[in-house]
Amino acid sequence: MKEAKNELMQFVGGVIMLVVGLYILSQKVMVSSSYGFFSLWGGRFSSGLIMVPLIIGVVWMFASGGSFVSKVFTVLSVILIIAAIVASTRIWLVTITMYEWVLILVLIFGGAGLVAKVLFANNKSEKSKKDKSEQTGGSYTSSVDDELDKMKKNMK
């Protein structure tokens, strides 16, 4: 199989495929949020009740002059609010045909594969091996034992 010469075209094509696939997927996904109560770690809480720890943390922070523990408590309460928002969000895929589903998956994962191929290609090491091969006047073959021997000599 021939190697592709133009990595820039592969990268741009991969990004375009990825963006188109994610766009089509975003058109087929429905998102809603429940209002009033949410369930978090098995407990059912009212939406307003989740603000109480934040209020306590802010009051504690101002009353104690900004102690470390009050700041940690306030940050944890903000994380709890974000977790509550995420927990109350419902995401589902609308009914689509198998063709659309395969098309979406091929575009997303094919595009991501092309981008990853270009970004994580090991061209530098292949080029350095080629340069070393030209310097030694033949094929560059080095075993692990040879490399270890060189490292031992350099350590002494």
Coordinates of N, CA and C in Angstrom, one line a residue:
M1 N 0.8 -1.2 0.0 CA 0.0 0.0 0.0 C 0.9 1.2 0.0
K2 N 0.5 2.2 -0.8 CA 1.3 3.4 -0.9 C 1.1 4.3 0.3
E3 N 2.2 5.0 0.7 CA 2.0 6.0 1.8 C 1.5 7.3 1.2
A4 N 0.7 8.0 1.9 CA 0.2 9.3 1.4 C 1.3 10.3 1.5
K5 N 1.5 11.1 0.5 CA 2.6 12.1 0.5 C 2.2 13.4 1.2
N6 N 1.0 13.8 1.1 CA 0.6 15.1 1.6 C -0.1 14.9 3.0
E7 N 0.6 15.1 4.0 CA 0.0 15.0 5.4 C -0.9 16.1 5.7
L8 N -0.7 17.3 5.1 CA -1.6 18.4 5.4 C -3.0 18.1 4.8
M9 N -3.0 17.6 3.6 CA -4.3 17.2 3.1 C -5.1 16.2 3.9
Q10 N -4.3 15.2 4.4 CA -4.9 14.2 5.3 C -5.4 14.8 6.6
F11 N -4.7 15.7 7.1 CA -5.1 16.4 8.4 C -6.4 17.2 8.1
V12 N -6.4 18.0 7.1 CA -7.5 18.9 6.8 C -8.7 18.0 6.4
G13 N -8.5 17.0 5.7 CA -9.6 16.1 5.3 C -10.2 15.4 6.6
G14 N -9.3 15.0 7.5 CA -9.7 14.4 8.8 C -10.5 15.3 9.6
V15 N -10.1 16.6 9.7 CA -10.8 17.6 10.5 C -12.1 17.8 9.9
I16 N -12.2 17.9 8.6 CA -13.5 18.2 7.9 C -14.5 17.0 8.2
M17 N -14.0 15.8 8.0 CA -14.8 14.6 8.3 C -15.3 14.6 9.8
L18 N -14.4 14.9 10.7 CA -14.7 14.9 12.1 C -15.8 16.0 12.4
V19 N -15.6 17.2 11.9 CA -16.6 18.3 12.1 C -17.9 18.0 11.5
V20 N -18.0 17.4 10.3 CA -19.2 17.1 9.7 C -19.9 16.0 10.4
G21 N -19.2 15.0 10.9 CA -19.8 13.9 11.6 C -20.4 14.4 13.0
L22 N -19.6 15.2 13.7 CA -20.1 15.8 14.9 C -21.3 16.7 14.7
Y23 N -21.3 17.4 13.6 CA -22.5 18.3 13.3 C -23.7 17.5 13.1
I24 N -23.6 16.4 12.3 CA -24.8 15.6 12.0 C -25.2 14.9 13.3
L25 N -24.3 14.5 14.1 CA -24.7 13.9 15.4 C -25.4 14.9 16.3
S26 N -24.9 16.1 16.3 CA -25.5 17.1 17.2 C -27.0 17.4 16.7
Q27 N -27.2 17.2 15.4 CA -28.6 17.4 14.9 C -29.5 16.3 15.3
K28 N -29.0 15.1 15.6 CA -29.8 14.0 15.9 C -29.9 13.7 17.4
V29 N -29.3 14.5 18.3 CA -29.4 14.3 19.7 C -30.3 15.3 20.3
M30 N -31.1 14.8 21.2 CA -32.1 15.7 22.0 C -31.6 15.8 23.4
V31 N -31.7 17.0 24.0 CA -31.2 17.3 25.3 C -32.4 18.0 26.1
S32 N -32.6 17.5 27.3 CA -33.6 18.2 28.1 C -33.1 18.2 29.6
S33 N -33.8 19.0 30.4 CA -33.4 19.0 31.8 C -34.6 18.9 32.6
S34 N -34.5 18.2 33.7 CA -35.7 18.1 34.6 C -35.7 19.3 35.5
Y35 N -36.9 19.7 35.9 CA -37.0 20.9 36.7 C -37.6 20.6 38.0
G36 N -37.1 21.2 39.1 CA -37.7 21.0 40.4 C -36.9 20.1 41.3
F37 N -36.8 18.8 41.0 CA -36.1 17.9 41.8 C -35.1 17.1 40.9
F38 N -34.0 16.7 41.5 CA -33.0 15.9 40.8 C -32.5 14.8 41.8
S39 N -32.1 13.8 41.2 CA -31.6 12.6 42.0 C -30.1 12.6 41.9
L40 N -29.4 12.6 43.0 CA -27.9 12.6 43.0 C -27.5 11.6 44.1
W41 N -26.8 10.5 43.7 CA -26.3 9.5 44.5 C -27.4 8.9 45.4
G42 N -28.5 8.6 44.8 CA -29.6 7.9 45.4 C -30.5 8.8 46.2
G43 N -30.1 10.1 46.4 CA -31.0 11.0 47.2 C -31.7 11.9 46.3
R44 N -32.9 12.3 46.7 CA -33.7 13.2 45.8 C -33.7 14.6 46.5
F45 N -33.2 15.6 45.8 CA -33.1 17.0 46.3 C -33.9 18.0 45.5
S46 N -34.3 19.0 46.1 CA -35.0 20.1 45.4 C -33.9 21.0 44.8
S47 N -34.2 21.6 43.7 CA -33.2 22.5 43.0 C -32.7 23.6 43.8
G48 N -33.5 24.2 44.6 CA -33.0 25.3 45.5 C -32.2 24.8 46.7
L49 N -32.4 23.6 47.1 CA -31.7 23.1 48.2 C -30.2 22.9 48.0
I50 N -29.8 22.8 46.7 CA -28.4 22.6 46.3 C -27.6 23.9 46.5
M51 N -28.3 25.0 46.7 CA -27.6 26.3 46.9 C -27.2 26.5 48.3
V52 N -27.8 25.8 49.2 CA -27.5 26.0 50.7 C -26.0 25.8 51.0
P53 N -25.3 24.7 50.5 CA -23.9 24.6 50.9 C -23.1 25.8 50.3
L54 N -23.4 26.3 49.1 CA -22.7 27.4 48.6 C -22.9 28.7 49.5
I55 N -24.1 28.9 49.9 CA -24.4 30.1 50.8 C -23.6 29.9 52.1
I56 N -23.6 28.7 52.7 CA -22.9 28.5 53.9 C -21.4 28.7 53.7
G57 N -20.9 28.2 52.6 CA -19.4 28.4 52.3 C -19.0 29.8 52.1
V58 N -19.9 30.6 51.4 CA -19.5 32.0 51.2 C -19.6 32.8 52.5
V59 N -20.6 32.5 53.3 CA -20.7 33.2 54.6 C -19.5 32.8 55.5
W60 N -19.2 31.5 55.5 CA -18.0 31.1 56.3 C -16.7 31.7 55.8
M61 N -16.6 31.8 54.5 CA -15.4 32.4 54.0 C -15.2 33.9 54.4
F62 N -16.3 34.6 54.4 CA -16.2 36.0 54.8 C -16.1 36.2 56.3
A63 N -16.7 35.3 57.0 CA -16.7 35.4 58.5 C -15.3 35.0 59.1
S64 N -14.7 34.0 58.4 CA -13.4 33.5 58.9 C -12.2 34.2 58.3
G65 N -12.4 35.2 57.4 CA -11.3 35.9 56.8 C -10.7 35.1 55.7
G66 N -11.4 34.1 55.1 CA -10.9 33.4 54.0 C -10.0 32.2 54.4
S67 N -10.4 31.5 55.4 CA -9.5 30.3 55.8 C -9.5 29.3 54.7
F68 N -8.5 28.4 54.7 CA -8.4 27.4 53.7 C -9.5 26.4 53.7
V69 N -10.0 26.0 54.8 CA -11.1 25.1 54.9 C -12.4 25.7 54.3
S70 N -12.7 26.9 54.6 CA -13.9 27.6 54.0 C -13.8 27.7 52.5
K71 N -12.6 27.9 52.0 CA -12.4 28.0 50.5 C -12.7 26.6 49.9
V72 N -12.1 25.5 50.5 CA -12.3 24.2 50.1 C -13.8 23.8 50.1
F73 N -14.5 24.2 51.2 CA -15.9 23.9 51.3 C -16.7 24.6 50.2
T74 N -16.4 25.9 49.9 CA -17.0 26.6 48.8 C -16.8 26.0 47.5
V75 N -15.6 25.6 47.2 CA -15.3 25.0 45.9 C -16.0 23.7 45.8
L76 N -16.1 22.9 46.8 CA -16.8 21.6 46.8 C -18.3 21.9 46.6
S77 N -18.8 22.9 47.1 CA -20.3 23.2 46.9 C -20.5 23.6 45.4
V78 N -19.6 24.4 44.8 CA -19.7 24.7 43.4 C -19.6 23.4 42.6
I79 N -18.7 22.5 42.9 CA -18.6 21.2 42.2 C -20.0 20.5 42.3
L80 N -20.6 20.5 43.5 CA -21.8 19.8 43.8 C -23.0 20.4 42.9
I81 N -22.9 21.8 42.7 CA -23.9 22.4 41.8 C -23.8 22.0 40.4
I82 N -22.5 21.9 39.9 CA -22.2 21.5 38.6 C -22.7 20.0 38.4
A83 N -22.4 19.2 39.4 CA -22.8 17.8 39.3 C -24.3 17.6 39.3
A84 N -25.0 18.5 40.0 CA -26.5 18.5 40.0 C -27.0 18.9 38.7
I85 N -26.4 19.8 38.0 CA -26.9 20.2 36.7 C -26.7 19.1 35.7
V86 N -25.5 18.5 35.7 CA -25.2 17.4 34.8 C -26.2 16.2 35.1
A87 N -26.4 15.9 36.4 CA -27.3 14.8 36.8 C -28.7 15.0 36.4
S88 N -29.2 16.2 36.3 CA -30.6 16.5 35.9 C -30.7 16.6 34.4
T89 N -29.7 16.5 33.6 CA -29.8 16.6 32.2 C -30.0 15.2 31.6
R90 N -31.0 15.2 30.7 CA -31.2 13.9 29.9 C -30.8 14.1 28.5
I91 N -30.0 13.2 27.9 CA -29.6 13.2 26.6 C -30.0 11.9 25.9
W92 N -30.6 12.0 24.7 CA -31.0 10.8 24.0 C -30.9 11.1 22.5
L93 N -30.8 10.0 21.8 CA -30.6 10.0 20.3 C -32.0 9.8 19.7
V94 N -32.4 10.6 18.8 CA -33.7 10.4 18.1 C -33.6 9.2 17.2
T95 N -34.7 8.7 16.7 CA -34.8 7.6 15.8 C -34.1 7.9 14.5
I96 N -33.1 7.2 14.1 CA -32.4 7.4 12.8 C -32.3 6.1 12.1
T97 N -32.0 6.2 10.8 CA -31.8 4.9 10.0 C -30.4 4.4 10.3
M98 N -30.2 3.1 9.9 CA -28.9 2.5 10.1 C -27.9 3.2 9.2
Y99 N -28.3 3.6 8.0 CA -27.4 4.3 7.1 C -26.9 5.6 7.8
E100 N -27.8 6.4 8.4 CA -27.3 7.6 9.0 C -26.4 7.3 10.2
W101 N -26.7 6.3 11.0 CA -25.8 5.9 12.1 C -24.4 5.5 11.6
V102 N -24.4 4.7 10.6 CA -23.1 4.2 10.1 C -22.3 5.4 9.5
L103 N -23.0 6.3 8.8 CA -22.4 7.5 8.2 C -21.8 8.4 9.3
I104 N -22.6 8.6 10.3 CA -22.1 9.4 11.5 C -20.8 8.8 12.1
L105 N -20.9 7.5 12.3 CA -19.7 6.8 13.0 C -18.5 6.8 12.0
V106 N -18.7 6.6 10.7 CA -17.5 6.6 9.8 C -16.9 8.0 9.7
L107 N -17.8 9.0 9.7 CA -17.2 10.4 9.6 C -16.5 10.7 10.9
I108 N -17.0 10.4 12.0 CA -16.4 10.8 13.3 C -15.1 10.0 13.5
F109 N -15.2 8.7 13.5 CA -14.0 7.9 13.8 C -13.0 7.9 12.6
G110 N -13.5 7.9 11.4 CA -12.5 8.0 10.3 C -11.8 9.3 10.3
G111 N -12.5 10.4 10.5 CA -11.8 11.7 10.6 C -10.8 11.8 11.8
A112 N -11.3 11.2 12.9 CA -10.4 11.2 14.1 C -9.1 10.3 13.8
G113 N -9.3 9.2 13.1 CA -8.2 8.4 12.7 C -7.2 9.1 11.8
L114 N -7.7 9.8 10.8 CA -6.8 10.6 9.9 C -6.0 11.6 10.7
V115 N -6.7 12.4 11.6 CA -6.1 13.4 12.3 C -5.0 12.8 13.3
A116 N -5.4 11.7 13.9 CA -4.4 11.0 14.8 C -3.2 10.5 14.0
K117 N -3.5 9.9 12.8 CA -2.4 9.4 12.0 C -1.4 10.5 11.7
V118 N -1.8 11.7 11.4 CA -0.9 12.7 11.0 C -0.2 13.3 12.3
L119 N -1.0 13.5 13.4 CA -0.4 14.1 14.6 C 0.5 13.1 15.3
F120 N 0.3 11.8 15.3 CA 1.1 10.9 16.0 C 2.0 10.1 15.1
A121 N 2.2 10.5 13.9 CA 3.2 9.8 13.0 C 4.6 9.9 13.5
N122 N 5.4 8.9 13.3 CA 6.7 8.8 13.9 C 7.7 9.2 12.7
N123 N 7.5 10.3 12.1 CA 8.4 10.7 11.0 C 9.8 11.1 11.4
K124 N 9.9 11.7 12.5 CA 11.2 12.2 12.9 C 12.2 11.0 13.2
S125 N 11.7 10.0 13.8 CA 12.6 8.9 14.1 C 13.0 8.1 12.8
E126 N 12.0 8.0 11.9 CA 12.4 7.4 10.6 C 13.4 8.2 9.8
K127 N 13.3 9.5 9.9 CA 14.2 10.4 9.2 C 15.6 10.3 9.8
S128 N 15.7 10.2 11.1 CA 17.0 10.1 11.8 C 17.6 8.8 11.5
K129 N 16.8 7.7 11.4 CA 17.4 6.4 11.1 C 17.9 6.4 9.7
K130 N 17.2 7.1 8.8 CA 17.6 7.2 7.4 C 18.9 8.0 7.3
D131 N 19.0 9.1 8.1 CA 20.3 9.9 8.1 C 21.4 9.0 8.6
K132 N 21.2 8.3 9.7 CA 22.3 7.5 10.3 C 22.7 6.4 9.3
S133 N 21.7 5.9 8.6 CA 22.0 4.8 7.6 C 22.9 5.3 6.5
E134 N 22.6 6.6 6.1 CA 23.5 7.2 5.0 C 24.9 7.5 5.5
Q135 N 25.0 7.8 6.8 CA 26.3 8.1 7.4 C 27.1 6.9 7.5
T136 N 26.6 5.8 7.9 CA 27.3 4.5 8.1 C 27.6 3.8 6.7
G137 N 27.0 4.3 5.7 CA 27.2 3.7 4.4 C 26.5 2.4 4.1
G138 N 25.4 2.1 4.8 CA 24.7 0.9 4.6 C 23.4 0.9 5.4
S139 N 23.0 -0.3 5.7 CA 21.7 -0.4 6.5 C 22.0 -0.2 7.9
Y140 N 21.2 0.6 8.6 CA 21.4 0.9 10.0 C 20.6 -0.1 10.8
T141 N 21.4 -1.1 11.4 CA 20.7 -2.0 12.3 C 21.5 -2.0 13.6
S142 N 20.7 -1.7 14.6 CA 21.3 -1.7 16.0 C 20.5 -2.5 16.9
S143 N 21.1 -3.3 17.6 CA 20.4 -4.2 18.6 C 20.4 -3.5 19.9
V144 N 19.5 -4.0 20.8 CA 19.4 -3.5 22.1 C 20.7 -3.7 22.9
D145 N 21.4 -4.8 22.6 CA 22.7 -5.1 23.3 C 23.7 -4.1 22.9
D146 N 23.8 -3.7 21.7 CA 24.8 -2.7 21.2 C 24.5 -1.4 21.9
E147 N 23.2 -1.0 22.0 CA 22.9 0.3 22.7 C 23.2 0.2 24.1
L148 N 23.0 -0.9 24.8 CA 23.3 -1.0 26.2 C 24.8 -0.9 26.4
D149 N 25.6 -1.6 25.6 CA 27.1 -1.5 25.7 C 27.6 -0.1 25.5
K150 N 27.0 0.7 24.6 CA 27.4 2.1 24.4 C 27.0 2.9 25.7
M151 N 25.9 2.6 26.3 CA 25.5 3.4 27.5 C 26.4 3.0 28.6
K152 N 26.8 1.8 28.8 CA 27.7 1.4 29.8 C 29.1 2.0 29.7
K153 N 29.6 2.1 28.4 CA 30.9 2.8 28.2 C 30.8 4.2 28.5
N154 N 29.7 4.9 28.2 CA 29.5 6.3 28.5 C 29.4 6.6 30.0
M155 N 28.9 5.6 30.7 CA 28.7 5.8 32.2 C 30.1 5.7 32.9
K156 N 31.0 5.0 32.4 CA 32.3 4.8 33.1 C 33.2 6.0 32.9

